[in-house]
Amino acid sequence: MERSTIVRVHEGLHARPATRFVKLAKGFESDVEIIKDGKAVSAKSSVKLMLLGVKENQEVVVRATGADAIEAVEALIGYLENPKAGLDDEGETQSPASGAAEAVTTAPESLKTEPAGAGSLRGVAASEGVAIGPAFAHFPPQITAQAHTLKADEIDGEIERFRAAVSAVQARMDRALAQDSLSAGDRGIIAALRDIAADDTLTGEAEKQIKGGTDAVSAVVTAAATIASDFSAVDDHYLNARADDVQAVGRQLCLALLGQDDVSLENIPEGAILIADDIGAWDLARAPLKRIGGVVCGHGGATSHIAIIARSHGIPAVLGLGDKINALRTARQVALDGNSGAVIIDPDAATSADFAERVEAAARERAGLTVFKGVTPKRSDGTVIEVAANIGSLEEIEAALDAGAMGIGLFRTELLFMRHMHLPSEDMQAETYSALAKAFARHPVIVRTLDIGGDKPIAGIEFPEEENPFLGWRGIRMCLDRPDIFKRQLRALLRAAVHGNIKVMLPMVSDIGEVRQTRVLVDECAAELKAEGVAHAMFDLGVMIETPAAVLIAPALAKEVSFFSIGTNDLTQYIMAADRLNPTVAKLNDVTNPAVMSAIELTARAGVAAGIMVGMCGEAAGRPDLIPIFVKMGLTELSMSPASIQRAKKTISAMEASA
């Protein structure tokens, strides 16, 4: 029994998804293989699965042979196509801080510190923030191969000793997973390490070495090095980082064989900077993370599990220093900037004072802003100002909720289309929009219909060659010309509306006829769903104001729709006739230009006069210097990146207090 499919697992079958896939495969008696580009590996080996390098949107074949082959293939295909279904507590989606994705957030240039002097180093900026504190050197002794040749009658006993070590390491990791204090992200990492410890690839290679007469410790060192080398050779930066995980597991197995415990981090002082050549995710996940001020490491990169753990716990980290880490072995104090990758050894008084002030300022700001998470900001007349989040995927929901978002002011549906090799089905879209609605059931969720073209082409739709695609076939123009695509999205949105306060807005509107044509399609879709007996609900329809034409006809548009949302990024570009992607005219892309601000005011005035909501979902919505102006214009909804939400709430609350 075999079937092919397109992998929908975000970022592909890396460590944690591979662990979940293998766990599912092991639940069936059948032999199961996954095949990519003609290469087949066992679906019950996480190491082999990761080394296959299966990425999101790639085509694979799942093959099973045995009594329950049909059930196995169906279940595994189901996971690959819908990885969120049926996850256990080890399979929780990572927070954006630990994954999305797992890119490094960098600070503005004004916040970056350049290293100065002989005591300065630079590595990989792996987790943002600054820190200064006493150095805590963590350089446990290396484990080297013992090079002991076994006698023939010693081999069986050595294999038993090795298997006991594997069981001991697994049991230790199981105990760690049982701790309630472990975060979901850390739990997933440890589960992946536990799976590597028992994987047939690692244990099989080690046992092969032992059967050839090599002692168990040397066999593990050799096997781990070989597999780590294989990971390093894969053309994927995330899988390259798994080499460190294999070496970390190998070390734990060797320690178990030697009857030793690793050097503990339990005694690290409060606020200390952890210095290490290489620290395994297993060790860091079990460390007293609240006491660690920062991490500096010779190994690791932005996608390593060390970086993921550091980011998820808000610990500044600089990794990948290589041999330069040895310069910190005798350091007394260390300052680090996780935004720029700078590390300063034994900083002078002026540098110490600067870092201390920056640390205190950041702490004050964070502490001061968190109180605004649950605040409902209002104008002096009592009108609520909704501070919402701009997001483009379900993975970003957690960050929005943690920030205190009062709903979603912009859900960019084009990202759902762009991340797949084929146009997403109605069911897939309905599932995504429904999950969004359920997550913010108490608040409005504004979904932007497909906005592609210009700088955002997608697979499955052939775009014509255009001299200026920003002024061409994009947004609502393309959708109305392709009702086969547009109606699928509208039907999905109608189905999702039964789960929450879904609102829908149209991008790139420049003519009232575009709104009226859309309403006709919405009514057609609703009638079709009713005839099919499919649950659905109507939604409010609004428009994005991002073309000069929309501004000039705003009074007429306001009579046709339920709300406006001002997209300042494109509005500024079109009003100033300056490509926002062209650095030579960047200075013209200024939302504070009187022409742009006048357009915003004209839009707000038209919306207020018609009694409809006027919001903003461009980057300007989160600017503390502009928020008071927008609120005074009559805007009652501001949508921004989750990181700006609490600051925006503070700004609006301060306006109310001073009124």
XYZ file of C-alpha atoms in Angstrom:
659
model
C 0.000 0.000 0.000
C 1.466 3.390 -0.953
C 0.289 6.947 -1.535
C 1.949 10.199 -2.500
C 1.257 13.597 -0.972
C 2.612 17.110 -0.560
C 4.132 17.742 2.886
C 2.313 20.491 4.794
C 4.409 20.289 7.968
C 5.807 23.756 8.662
C 9.551 23.775 7.835
C 9.393 20.044 7.012
C 10.291 16.934 9.019
C 12.968 18.362 11.294
C 13.553 17.172 14.851
C 10.198 17.521 16.607
C 7.908 16.800 13.637
C 10.112 13.810 12.779
C 9.728 12.567 16.353
C 5.936 12.819 16.126
C 5.880 11.140 12.709
C 8.048 8.254 13.950
C 5.917 7.857 17.081
C 2.855 7.548 14.882
C 4.588 5.069 12.535
C 5.714 2.872 15.441
C 2.089 2.459 16.440
C 1.568 0.166 13.444
C 2.854 -3.383 12.955
C 3.558 -2.857 9.261
C 6.962 -1.944 7.910
C 6.644 1.673 6.842
C 8.869 3.674 4.524
C 8.859 7.265 3.331
C 10.283 7.930 -0.107
C 11.635 11.216 -1.490
C 13.333 11.637 -4.861
C 13.577 7.869 -5.217
C 15.300 7.344 -1.849
C 13.430 5.255 0.727
C 14.063 5.201 4.492
C 12.296 3.663 7.444
C 9.531 5.850 8.825
C 10.323 4.390 12.247
C 13.763 6.018 12.465
C 13.819 9.728 13.304
C 17.498 10.060 12.382
C 17.040 8.470 8.948
C 13.890 10.520 8.469
C 15.670 13.791 9.288
C 18.626 12.895 7.067
C 16.206 12.385 4.182
C 15.728 16.158 4.367
C 11.971 16.302 3.758
C 10.934 19.948 3.477
C 7.589 21.680 3.451
C 5.812 21.600 0.076
C 7.880 18.664 -1.208
C 6.231 15.543 -2.625
C 6.823 12.232 -0.834
C 5.463 8.702 -0.989
C 4.434 6.726 2.085
C 4.654 2.950 1.626
C 3.572 0.259 4.093
C 3.725 -3.526 4.012
C 1.840 -5.615 6.552
C -1.494 -6.406 8.133
C -2.376 -2.795 8.963
C -0.736 -1.184 5.908
C -3.861 0.689 4.797
C -4.411 2.205 8.240
C -0.723 3.128 8.542
C -0.573 4.913 5.202
C -3.820 6.799 5.869
C -2.665 7.951 9.309
C 0.798 9.032 8.177
C -0.518 10.803 5.089
C -3.025 12.520 7.372
C -0.206 13.807 9.572
C 1.835 15.072 6.615
C -1.180 16.907 5.215
C -2.556 18.166 8.525
C 0.178 18.077 11.189
C -1.927 19.919 13.794
C -4.437 17.101 14.060
C -4.117 14.736 17.012
C -0.998 16.143 18.660
C -0.245 15.107 22.203
C 1.359 17.318 24.815
C 4.765 16.724 23.284
C 3.458 17.870 19.948
C 2.299 21.338 20.822
C 3.050 23.976 18.276
C 6.056 26.012 19.205
C 5.541 29.585 20.078
C 6.853 32.124 17.595
C 9.582 32.882 20.003
C 10.873 29.405 19.560
C 10.078 28.655 15.970
C 8.034 30.369 12.901
C 9.381 30.660 12.773
C 12.950 30.136 13.906
C 14.575 33.200 12.530
C 16.625 35.632 14.616
C 15.032 38.950 15.365
C 17.496 41.779 15.041
C 17.258 45.137 16.695
C 17.330 48.511 14.950
C 20.811 49.802 14.221
C 20.472 52.379 16.972
C 20.196 49.603 19.550
C 23.175 47.597 18.382
C 26.479 47.712 20.207
C 29.752 47.474 18.332
C 32.524 45.667 20.194
C 35.533 47.764 21.013
C 39.015 46.895 22.129
C 41.094 43.770 22.468
C 38.584 42.094 24.780
C 35.848 42.100 22.154
C 34.520 39.222 20.063
C 31.697 38.715 17.608
C 29.563 35.656 17.045
C 26.092 34.765 15.796
C 23.302 36.933 17.202
C 21.026 34.072 18.260
C 18.653 35.539 20.864
C 18.004 39.239 21.212
C 18.643 41.382 24.269
C 21.647 42.638 26.211
C 23.198 41.268 29.395
C 26.167 41.806 31.672
C 27.165 39.612 34.573
C 29.753 37.337 36.141
C 31.150 34.702 33.807
C 30.217 31.108 34.572
C 32.590 28.883 32.622
C 31.101 25.510 31.714
C 33.811 23.407 30.080
C 33.207 19.785 31.107
C 35.980 17.373 30.153
C 35.873 15.910 26.669
C 35.015 12.240 26.297
C 37.470 10.486 24.041
C 37.499 7.028 22.541
C 39.170 4.489 24.856
C 40.505 2.447 21.931
C 40.080 -0.802 23.860
C 39.838 -3.903 21.678
C 37.354 -6.440 22.972
C 37.984 -10.142 23.164
C 35.446 -12.388 21.471
C 33.911 -13.475 24.778
C 33.529 -9.827 25.897
C 31.375 -8.661 22.995
C 27.965 -9.920 24.171
C 28.491 -8.404 27.610
C 29.553 -5.066 26.080
C 26.431 -4.994 23.937
C 24.295 -5.597 27.024
C 26.154 -2.815 28.837
C 25.524 -0.481 25.901
C 21.821 -1.333 25.799
C 21.559 -0.682 29.534
C 23.131 2.738 28.984
C 20.579 3.511 26.260
C 17.755 2.544 28.630
C 19.246 4.649 31.418
C 19.500 7.767 29.227
C 15.952 7.273 27.963
C 14.673 6.852 31.523
C 16.474 10.034 32.586
C 14.859 11.936 29.712
C 11.454 10.424 30.524
C 11.786 11.727 34.086
C 12.629 15.166 32.723
C 9.564 15.079 30.469
C 7.376 14.257 33.464
C 8.241 17.561 35.147
C 5.321 19.997 35.153
C 7.713 22.946 35.080
C 8.976 22.079 31.594
C 7.661 24.381 28.867
C 5.990 22.945 25.767
C 8.911 23.998 23.580
C 11.536 22.478 25.881
C 9.423 19.339 26.219
C 9.411 18.913 22.441
C 13.184 19.316 22.275
C 13.842 16.724 24.985
C 11.380 14.322 23.330
C 13.343 14.662 20.086
C 16.632 13.979 21.912
C 15.133 10.937 23.628
C 14.102 9.600 20.233
C 17.636 10.038 18.880
C 18.992 8.132 21.899
C 16.925 5.083 20.961
C 17.105 5.417 17.203
C 18.178 2.330 15.307
C 20.558 4.428 13.224
C 22.626 5.492 16.224
C 22.263 2.330 18.302
C 22.672 0.088 15.283
C 25.901 1.783 14.213
C 27.244 1.619 17.759
C 26.385 -2.081 18.098
C 27.997 -2.768 14.736
C 31.198 -1.195 16.052
C 30.999 -3.241 19.275
C 30.484 -6.479 17.349
C 33.661 -5.617 15.462
C 35.567 -5.554 18.745
C 35.361 -1.860 19.706
C 34.534 -0.947 23.304
C 31.131 0.673 23.867
C 32.392 4.188 24.664
C 34.577 4.301 21.558
C 31.727 2.834 19.507
C 29.329 5.582 20.634
C 31.908 8.320 19.970
C 32.479 6.982 16.452
C 28.785 6.398 15.687
C 27.743 9.853 16.916
C 30.549 11.526 14.950
C 29.575 9.681 11.778
C 25.886 10.590 12.006
C 26.683 14.172 13.022
C 28.865 14.422 9.923
C 25.933 13.234 7.799
C 23.717 15.965 9.255
C 26.405 18.588 8.628
C 26.514 17.581 4.962
C 22.761 18.083 4.354
C 21.878 21.229 2.406
C 19.583 22.573 5.108
C 20.663 24.916 7.884
C 18.157 23.514 10.353
C 19.263 19.923 9.811
C 22.910 21.031 10.034
C 22.135 22.125 13.592
C 20.925 18.615 14.449
C 24.562 17.466 14.352
C 24.947 19.121 17.765
C 21.936 17.164 19.054
C 23.430 13.844 17.989
C 26.735 14.698 19.668
C 24.880 15.739 22.826
C 23.025 12.414 22.938
C 26.284 10.564 22.289
C 27.844 12.320 25.251
C 24.977 11.284 27.526
C 25.334 7.663 26.425
C 29.079 7.753 27.084
C 28.561 9.236 30.544
C 26.050 6.493 31.342
C 28.572 3.874 30.183
C 31.266 5.440 32.356
C 28.958 5.740 35.365
C 29.444 9.487 35.489
C 27.170 12.505 35.748
C 27.760 15.567 33.616
C 28.944 18.791 35.192
C 25.832 20.381 36.676
C 24.559 23.893 36.014
C 22.550 23.882 39.229
C 25.009 26.208 40.958
C 25.088 28.948 38.341
C 24.786 32.324 40.131
C 21.865 34.687 39.579
C 22.396 36.766 36.440
C 25.554 34.927 35.373
C 26.623 34.639 31.759
C 26.947 30.971 30.827
C 30.146 30.378 28.825
C 30.541 27.044 27.057
C 32.284 25.545 24.081
C 29.220 23.407 23.437
C 26.171 22.911 25.611
C 23.579 20.332 24.684
C 19.900 21.210 24.541
C 19.391 18.438 27.119
C 21.614 20.251 29.621
C 20.263 23.730 28.925
C 16.599 22.678 29.066
C 17.169 21.235 32.579
C 19.210 24.197 33.826
C 17.829 26.871 36.188
C 17.026 29.125 33.238
C 15.582 31.948 35.326
C 19.003 32.479 36.901
C 20.901 32.641 33.596
C 21.576 36.193 32.424
C 22.947 35.256 29.012
C 24.601 32.496 26.982
C 27.845 32.615 24.985
C 28.800 29.443 23.160
C 31.473 28.285 20.740
C 29.088 26.009 18.850
C 25.523 26.519 17.700
C 23.725 28.926 15.426
C 20.421 30.706 15.026
C 18.549 27.454 14.325
C 20.203 25.321 17.007
C 18.185 24.054 19.932
C 20.329 26.200 22.241
C 19.115 29.297 20.384
C 15.510 28.107 20.418
C 15.550 27.546 24.173
C 17.267 30.886 24.802
C 14.747 32.799 22.690
C 11.750 31.056 24.215
C 12.927 32.052 27.694
C 14.057 35.569 26.776
C 17.752 34.895 27.437
C 20.193 36.924 25.285
C 22.572 34.606 23.441
C 25.590 34.842 21.156
C 26.658 31.534 19.609
C 29.075 30.200 17.033
C 32.263 31.827 18.336
C 34.324 28.757 17.440
C 37.806 28.661 18.955
C 37.393 32.271 20.103
C 35.330 30.918 23.004
C 38.592 29.899 24.689
C 39.333 33.570 25.300
C 36.444 33.577 27.789
C 37.633 30.637 29.876
C 39.252 32.920 32.449
C 36.911 35.914 32.092
C 35.586 37.441 35.295
C 32.760 39.434 33.758
C 31.123 39.353 30.332
C 28.837 41.753 28.476
C 26.921 40.501 25.457
C 24.562 41.939 22.879
C 22.262 39.312 21.415
C 21.048 41.823 18.837
C 24.424 42.281 17.150
C 26.459 39.261 18.273
C 28.967 41.349 20.252
C 30.710 39.871 23.305
C 32.971 41.962 25.511
C 35.370 40.310 27.957
C 35.929 42.074 31.291
C 34.433 45.366 30.057
C 35.823 48.642 31.401
C 33.850 50.856 33.756
C 32.237 52.956 31.029
C 31.125 49.920 29.012
C 29.842 48.198 32.150
C 27.813 51.235 33.078
C 26.388 51.476 29.562
C 25.338 47.818 29.504
C 23.919 47.981 33.018
C 21.790 50.970 32.063
C 20.568 49.257 28.901
C 19.645 46.128 30.844
C 17.765 48.173 33.440
C 16.020 50.249 30.772
C 14.866 47.130 28.935
C 13.636 45.571 32.173
C 11.790 48.736 33.156
C 10.159 48.943 29.758
C 9.090 45.294 29.773
C 7.770 45.488 33.302
C 6.001 48.730 32.617
C 4.350 47.498 29.466
C 3.130 44.100 30.690
C 0.517 45.782 32.882
C -1.151 46.953 29.684
C -1.694 43.425 28.344
C -5.242 43.229 29.670
C -6.042 46.943 29.379
C -8.954 48.045 27.193
C -7.868 51.486 25.982
C -10.527 54.139 25.515
C -10.868 57.696 24.315
C -11.853 60.312 26.872
C -15.490 59.951 25.760
C -15.421 56.226 26.605
C -15.087 54.922 23.040
C -13.021 51.731 22.997
C -9.954 51.747 20.760
C -9.308 48.211 19.588
C -5.603 47.392 19.493
C -5.306 44.308 17.303
C -2.568 42.240 15.685
C -1.373 41.823 12.112
C -0.525 38.181 11.460
C -0.119 35.868 8.496
C -0.291 32.355 9.945
C -1.805 30.348 12.782
C 1.660 29.980 14.321
C 1.528 33.682 15.203
C -1.669 33.438 17.263
C 0.128 32.681 20.525
C 2.308 35.789 20.297
C -0.753 37.940 19.581
C -2.672 36.521 22.550
C 0.334 36.851 24.852
C 0.649 40.507 23.879
C -2.996 41.188 24.699
C -4.300 41.650 21.147
C -7.960 42.641 21.009
C -8.500 40.533 17.928
C -6.880 40.447 14.502
C -6.911 43.579 12.390
C -5.189 41.978 9.417
C -4.867 38.313 8.555
C -2.796 38.090 5.381
C -4.320 35.137 3.543
C -1.757 35.283 0.735
C 0.777 33.604 3.008
C -1.506 30.560 3.173
C -1.386 30.462 -0.626
C 2.325 31.246 -0.976
C 3.526 28.490 1.363
C 1.964 25.706 -0.721
C 2.871 24.372 -4.145
C -0.806 24.150 -5.076
C -3.775 26.416 -4.447
C -5.227 25.555 -1.009
C -8.564 23.792 -1.050
C -11.763 25.266 0.358
C -11.569 22.822 3.277
C -7.989 23.781 4.095
C -8.879 27.471 4.023
C -12.026 26.959 6.093
C -10.028 25.060 8.696
C -7.446 27.852 8.911
C -9.971 30.686 9.150
C -12.059 28.722 11.675
C -9.036 28.153 13.916
C -8.354 31.883 13.790
C -11.955 32.748 14.650
C -12.035 30.310 17.570
C -8.773 31.646 19.001
C -10.191 35.195 19.140
C -13.854 34.343 19.620
C -14.470 37.356 21.874
C -12.919 39.791 19.431
C -13.249 40.671 15.750
C -10.997 38.942 13.246
C -10.471 40.844 9.991
C -9.383 38.616 7.138
C -7.985 40.217 3.995
C -8.954 38.405 0.831
C -6.213 37.199 -1.447
C -3.775 40.043 -2.157
C -1.282 38.717 -4.652
C 0.454 40.137 -7.677
C 2.995 42.906 -7.663
C 5.690 41.637 -5.312
C 3.670 38.590 -4.203
C 3.135 36.023 -6.980
C 2.068 32.480 -6.044
C 2.197 29.036 -7.584
C -0.996 27.966 -9.324
C -1.843 31.347 -10.842
C -0.099 32.513 -13.976
C 0.604 36.218 -13.874
C 1.241 38.204 -17.036
C 4.524 40.011 -17.608
C 3.883 43.565 -16.438
C 6.019 46.679 -16.755
C 4.803 47.812 -13.330
C 3.089 44.980 -11.430
C 2.303 47.261 -8.476
C -0.095 49.094 -10.791
C -1.272 45.944 -12.512
C -3.265 42.763 -12.015
C -3.267 42.339 -8.264
C -5.544 42.224 -5.232
C -9.283 42.488 -5.857
C -8.656 42.953 -9.598
C -7.188 39.481 -9.962
C -9.794 37.907 -7.658
C -12.755 39.240 -9.633
C -11.180 37.985 -12.847
C -10.707 34.516 -11.295
C -14.005 33.694 -9.555
C -12.964 30.030 -9.464
C -10.276 31.015 -6.951
C -12.137 33.867 -5.265
C -15.374 31.973 -4.613
C -13.443 29.133 -2.984
C -12.025 31.649 -0.503
C -15.366 33.380 0.067
C -17.079 30.032 0.729
C -14.368 29.129 3.253
C -14.822 32.484 5.011
C -18.609 32.034 5.182
C -18.096 28.594 6.735
C -15.585 29.960 9.267
C -17.891 32.830 10.269
C -20.042 30.448 12.338
C -17.123 30.149 14.791
C -16.504 33.811 15.584
C -16.656 37.439 14.623
C -15.158 37.142 11.143
C -14.945 40.306 9.055
C -13.640 40.376 5.495
C -11.851 43.210 3.730
C -10.950 43.683 0.096
C -7.479 44.885 -0.929
C -6.544 47.339 -3.699
C -10.072 48.702 -4.156
C -10.250 51.695 -6.492
C -13.843 51.507 -7.753
C -17.230 51.018 -6.097
C -18.083 48.425 -8.730
C -15.456 46.102 -7.241
C -17.327 46.051 -3.930
C -20.677 45.442 -5.614
C -19.310 42.600 -7.742
C -17.895 40.990 -4.605
C -21.254 41.193 -2.840
C -22.862 39.341 -5.730
C -20.277 36.553 -5.401
C -20.741 36.412 -1.605
C -24.500 35.995 -2.060
C -23.917 33.270 -4.666
C -21.594 31.415 -2.294
C -24.041 31.695 0.598
C -26.859 30.329 -1.588
C -24.669 27.408 -2.695
C -23.723 26.522 0.874
C -27.358 26.694 1.976
C -28.380 24.369 -0.841
C -25.619 21.946 0.148
C -26.667 22.026 3.791
C -23.306 23.404 4.899
C -23.253 25.564 8.050
C -22.258 29.154 7.353
C -22.857 32.728 8.495
C -22.652 36.114 6.801
C -19.804 38.476 7.599
C -19.241 42.219 7.552
C -17.560 43.371 4.357
C -15.031 46.202 4.372
C -12.283 47.631 2.201
C -8.674 48.545 2.583
C -7.958 52.150 1.785
C -4.625 52.026 0.020
C -5.141 53.666 -3.374
C -5.590 57.409 -3.988
C -8.821 56.537 -5.834
C -10.258 54.902 -2.712
C -9.455 58.020 -0.679
C -11.171 60.300 -3.187
C -14.338 58.165 -3.315
C -14.293 57.331 0.413
C -17.654 59.041 1.129
C -19.338 56.882 -1.535
C -17.472 53.722 -0.471
C -18.538 54.277 3.140
C -22.166 53.814 2.085
C -21.363 50.422 0.576
C -19.256 48.758 3.285
C -19.190 48.115 7.029
C -15.670 49.371 7.751
C -12.473 50.913 6.407
C -8.953 49.754 7.174
C -6.196 52.089 6.066
C -3.150 50.307 4.664
C -0.489 52.956 5.168
C 2.333 51.044 3.480
C 0.774 50.941 0.011
C -1.164 54.176 0.501
C 2.096 56.038 1.095
C 3.705 54.356 -1.911
C 0.889 55.279 -4.256
C 0.331 58.804 -3.024
C 4.037 59.642 -3.150
C 4.556 57.740 -6.451
C 7.599 56.141 -4.826
C 8.274 52.402 -4.963
C 8.592 51.280 -1.342
C 11.131 48.639 -2.395
C 13.410 51.163 -4.106
C 16.080 52.515 -1.717
C 16.863 55.488 -3.944
C 13.425 56.983 -3.222
C 13.103 55.673 0.330
C 12.962 59.166 1.819
C 9.689 59.779 -0.040
C 8.058 56.779 1.662
C 7.179 58.749 4.755
C 3.713 58.354 6.217
C 4.084 61.686 8.009
C 4.274 63.544 4.705
C 1.391 66.082 4.704
C -0.065 64.510 1.550
C -0.322 61.067 3.182
C -1.631 62.413 6.477
C -4.274 64.414 4.581
C -5.377 61.247 2.794
C -5.726 59.444 6.135
C -7.740 62.330 7.556
C -10.056 62.462 4.522
C -10.688 58.727 4.869
C -11.374 58.982 8.586
C -13.739 61.876 8.095
C -15.742 59.962 5.472
C -15.975 56.874 7.654
C -17.000 58.764 10.790
C -19.652 60.675 8.852
C -21.128 57.407 7.575
C -21.020 55.813 11.042
C -18.700 52.943 10.098
C -15.546 51.768 11.846
C -12.281 53.233 10.596
C -9.130 51.286 11.398
C -5.516 51.101 10.301
C -3.392 48.052 9.620
C -0.187 49.551 8.238
C 3.091 49.859 10.135
C 2.204 53.409 11.172
C -0.569 52.063 13.421
C 2.003 51.071 16.048
C 3.917 54.354 16.159
C 3.500 56.062 19.554
C 4.156 59.479 17.986
C 1.285 59.062 15.507
C -1.284 57.110 17.518
C -2.715 60.231 19.270
C -3.178 61.905 15.878
C -4.958 58.902 14.398
C -7.258 58.553 17.410
C -8.176 62.242 17.229
C -8.992 61.769 13.532
C -11.608 59.208 14.551
C -9.836 55.866 14.107
C -11.172 53.308 16.587
C -9.060 50.299 15.595
C -5.271 50.054 15.235
C -3.634 46.832 14.122
C 0.093 46.150 14.340
C 2.748 43.542 15.010
C 2.235 41.839 18.402
C 5.467 43.365 19.713
C 3.961 46.868 19.482
C 0.584 46.160 21.108
C 1.336 46.881 24.762
C 3.196 50.072 23.896
C 0.239 51.219 21.795
C -2.174 50.499 24.646
C 0.028 52.523 26.962
C 0.048 55.444 24.530
C -3.754 55.486 24.228
C -4.211 55.137 27.992
C -1.906 58.097 28.537
C -4.100 60.160 26.189
C -7.172 59.283 28.244
C -5.397 60.167 31.475
C -4.310 63.563 30.199
C -7.683 64.468 28.650
